[in-house]
Amino acid sequence: AAKSFRQAVKLKPDFPLGYSNLADTLQELTKMETAEASYKKAIVLNSNIPESHNNLGNALKAQGKLKGAKTSYEHAIVLKSKFSEAHNNLGNTLRELGRLEEAVASFNEAIALKPDSAIAHSNLGYTLKELGKLAEAEASLTRAIALQPDSAEAHYNLGNTLKQHVS
């Protein structure tokens, strides 16, 4: 797929979706630096595609470039305020930056936009546990499991929350 997308942008260098799809493919291949460059090229060509900003954030976050990832997610949200995935990704980045209360707000926004998002409920629960809000964490993680019973991460986080709650 990468070869085809490279050919597409070679033939049409002003093709933002070509660069974005190339970057998606490179990201799947864990070639994050190259994916980052392709997302940036897509954004230079058309800065109004929120998915490109969100995906650039993912590539930056995977490289540990958390401040850049945060900025990219925020740009995605400015362009598309009801972008649940970007709010969730911003929450994860804020949590990694140690800004837990802001992360909770981002996860809550993601859930308000997409109430059936098991991953957002799970991320919220994990963050609430980190804040010591164990009853709220338990409720959020239980909801995540109800939405996605096969989520090992949600079960694991619920187990840790219950363990901490008993201690």
Tab-separated table of C-alpha atoms in Angstrom, residues 6-163:
chain	number	residue	atom	x	y	z
A	6	ARG	CA	4.117	7.049	-2.729
A	7	GLN	CA	3.411	6.760	-6.439
A	8	ALA	CA	0.188	8.760	-6.030
A	9	VAL	CA	1.971	11.687	-4.352
A	10	LYS	CA	4.832	11.451	-6.842
A	11	LEU	CA	2.332	11.831	-9.678
A	12	LYS	CA	0.340	14.504	-7.858
A	13	PRO	CA	2.543	16.272	-5.261
A	14	ASP	CA	-0.294	18.555	-4.122
A	15	PHE	CA	-2.518	15.625	-3.027
A	16	PRO	CA	-3.105	15.949	0.754
A	17	LEU	CA	-5.167	12.754	1.057
A	18	GLY	CA	-2.381	10.857	-0.693
A	19	TYR	CA	0.115	12.030	1.921
A	20	SER	CA	-2.347	11.352	4.724
A	21	ASN	CA	-3.021	7.796	3.520
A	22	LEU	CA	0.696	7.221	3.036
A	23	ALA	CA	1.254	8.391	6.602
A	24	ASP	CA	-1.521	6.098	7.902
A	25	THR	CA	0.185	3.158	6.210
A	26	LEU	CA	3.624	4.130	7.513
A	27	GLN	CA	2.193	4.473	11.008
A	28	GLU	CA	0.757	0.959	10.776
A	29	LEU	CA	4.266	-0.166	9.818
A	30	THR	CA	5.576	1.682	12.921
A	31	LYS	CA	7.638	4.052	10.780
A	32	MET	CA	6.635	6.995	12.961
A	33	GLU	CA	9.202	9.586	11.861
A	34	THR	CA	8.339	9.060	8.208
A	35	ALA	CA	4.616	9.034	9.036
A	36	GLU	CA	5.075	12.292	10.935
A	37	ALA	CA	6.685	13.907	7.882
A	38	SER	CA	3.876	12.709	5.602
A	39	TYR	CA	1.160	14.004	7.955
A	40	LYS	CA	2.944	17.349	8.125
A	41	LYS	CA	3.064	17.493	4.320
A	42	ALA	CA	-0.669	16.679	4.156
A	43	ILE	CA	-1.363	19.471	6.661
A	44	VAL	CA	0.768	21.974	4.722
A	45	LEU	CA	-1.313	21.166	1.637
A	46	ASN	CA	-4.643	21.310	3.494
A	47	SER	CA	-4.665	22.341	7.146
A	48	ASN	CA	-8.448	21.890	7.461
A	49	ILE	CA	-8.537	18.092	7.750
A	50	PRO	CA	-8.984	17.288	11.460
A	51	GLU	CA	-8.105	13.616	10.977
A	52	SER	CA	-4.652	14.581	9.693
A	53	HIS	CA	-3.993	16.626	12.840
A	54	ASN	CA	-5.288	13.804	15.053
A	55	ASN	CA	-3.164	11.214	13.273
A	56	LEU	CA	-0.110	13.468	13.415
A	57	GLY	CA	-0.726	13.627	17.151
A	58	ASN	CA	-0.715	9.826	17.299
A	59	ALA	CA	2.591	9.649	15.411
A	60	LEU	CA	4.149	12.297	17.670
A	61	LYS	CA	2.852	10.618	20.838
A	62	ALA	CA	4.281	7.269	19.703
A	63	GLN	CA	7.684	8.982	19.512
A	64	GLY	CA	7.303	10.516	22.983
A	65	LYS	CA	6.764	14.023	21.581
A	66	LEU	CA	3.901	14.729	23.963
A	67	LYS	CA	3.752	18.519	23.688
A	68	GLY	CA	3.576	18.324	19.906
A	69	ALA	CA	0.942	15.585	20.146
A	70	LYS	CA	-1.121	17.749	22.495
A	71	THR	CA	-0.979	20.645	20.052
A	72	SER	CA	-1.999	18.401	17.150
A	73	TYR	CA	-4.999	17.006	19.036
A	74	GLU	CA	-6.038	20.523	20.017
A	75	HIS	CA	-5.878	21.602	16.350
A	76	ALA	CA	-8.036	18.626	15.391
A	77	ILE	CA	-10.599	19.634	18.021
A	78	VAL	CA	-10.619	23.268	16.870
A	79	LEU	CA	-11.431	22.038	13.362
A	80	LYS	CA	-13.998	19.466	14.519
A	81	SER	CA	-15.204	20.112	18.067
A	82	LYS	CA	-17.288	16.922	18.149
A	83	PHE	CA	-14.281	14.686	17.367
A	84	SER	CA	-14.537	12.132	20.181
A	85	GLU	CA	-11.360	10.264	19.224
A	86	ALA	CA	-9.294	13.462	19.343
A	87	HIS	CA	-10.699	14.330	22.782
A	88	ASN	CA	-9.795	10.822	23.976
A	89	ASN	CA	-6.292	11.061	22.496
A	90	LEU	CA	-5.817	14.492	24.068
A	91	GLY	CA	-6.873	13.006	27.406
A	92	ASN	CA	-4.257	10.250	27.134
A	93	THR	CA	-1.573	12.792	26.308
A	94	LEU	CA	-2.586	15.106	29.148
A	95	ARG	CA	-2.465	12.127	31.531
A	96	GLU	CA	1.054	11.293	30.367
A	97	LEU	CA	2.000	14.942	30.916
A	98	GLY	CA	0.736	14.614	34.508
A	99	ARG	CA	-2.241	16.906	33.930
A	100	LEU	CA	-4.784	14.472	35.328
A	101	GLU	CA	-7.718	16.808	35.963
A	102	GLU	CA	-7.481	18.143	32.401
A	103	ALA	CA	-7.289	14.566	31.149
A	104	VAL	CA	-10.498	13.732	33.022
A	105	ALA	CA	-12.205	16.688	31.341
A	106	SER	CA	-11.053	15.468	27.897
A	107	PHE	CA	-12.256	11.921	28.550
A	108	ASN	CA	-15.601	13.245	29.793
A	109	GLU	CA	-15.938	15.273	26.589
A	110	ALA	CA	-15.115	12.191	24.500
A	111	ILE	CA	-17.788	10.234	26.380
A	112	ALA	CA	-20.349	13.039	26.029
A	113	LEU	CA	-19.781	12.918	22.262
A	114	LYS	CA	-19.712	9.126	22.027
A	115	PRO	CA	-21.306	7.518	25.112
A	116	ASP	CA	-20.635	3.984	23.848
A	117	SER	CA	-16.846	4.469	23.646
A	118	ALA	CA	-15.460	1.697	25.829
A	119	ILE	CA	-11.913	2.998	25.424
A	120	ALA	CA	-12.846	6.487	26.645
A	121	HIS	CA	-14.640	4.998	29.683
A	122	SER	CA	-11.609	2.800	30.377
A	123	ASN	CA	-9.174	5.715	30.040
A	124	LEU	CA	-11.355	7.851	32.296
A	125	GLY	CA	-11.496	5.067	34.885
A	126	TYR	CA	-7.733	4.596	34.854
A	127	THR	CA	-7.167	8.330	35.286
A	128	LEU	CA	-9.728	8.592	38.089
A	129	LYS	CA	-7.899	5.734	39.838
A	130	GLU	CA	-4.657	7.690	39.511
A	131	LEU	CA	-6.416	10.639	41.170
A	132	GLY	CA	-7.564	8.384	44.033
A	133	LYS	CA	-11.231	8.690	43.017
A	134	LEU	CA	-11.754	4.965	43.347
A	135	ALA	CA	-15.567	4.772	43.405
A	136	GLU	CA	-15.792	6.903	40.253
A	137	ALA	CA	-13.007	4.866	38.653
A	138	GLU	CA	-14.818	1.638	39.433
A	139	ALA	CA	-18.046	2.947	37.874
A	140	SER	CA	-16.266	4.084	34.715
A	141	LEU	CA	-14.336	0.852	34.309
A	142	THR	CA	-17.466	-1.211	34.928
A	143	ARG	CA	-19.172	0.769	32.156
A	144	ALA	CA	-16.197	0.139	29.846
A	145	ILE	CA	-16.497	-3.599	30.481
A	146	ALA	CA	-20.254	-3.531	29.878
A	147	LEU	CA	-19.570	-1.889	26.508
A	148	GLN	CA	-16.643	-4.145	25.612
A	149	PRO	CA	-16.585	-7.322	27.724
A	150	ASP	CA	-13.416	-8.604	26.029
A	151	SER	CA	-11.316	-5.566	27.007
A	152	ALA	CA	-8.420	-7.066	28.949
A	153	GLU	CA	-7.161	-3.568	29.783
A	154	ALA	CA	-10.478	-2.531	31.365
A	155	HIS	CA	-10.630	-5.756	33.406
A	156	TYR	CA	-7.025	-5.288	34.522
A	157	ASN	CA	-7.612	-1.654	35.497
A	158	LEU	CA	-10.806	-2.578	37.345
A	159	GLY	CA	-8.911	-5.286	39.243
A	160	ASN	CA	-6.222	-2.792	40.260
A	161	THR	CA	-8.865	-0.262	41.268
A	162	LEU	CA	-10.747	-2.801	43.407
A	163	LYS	CA	-7.467	-3.964	44.948
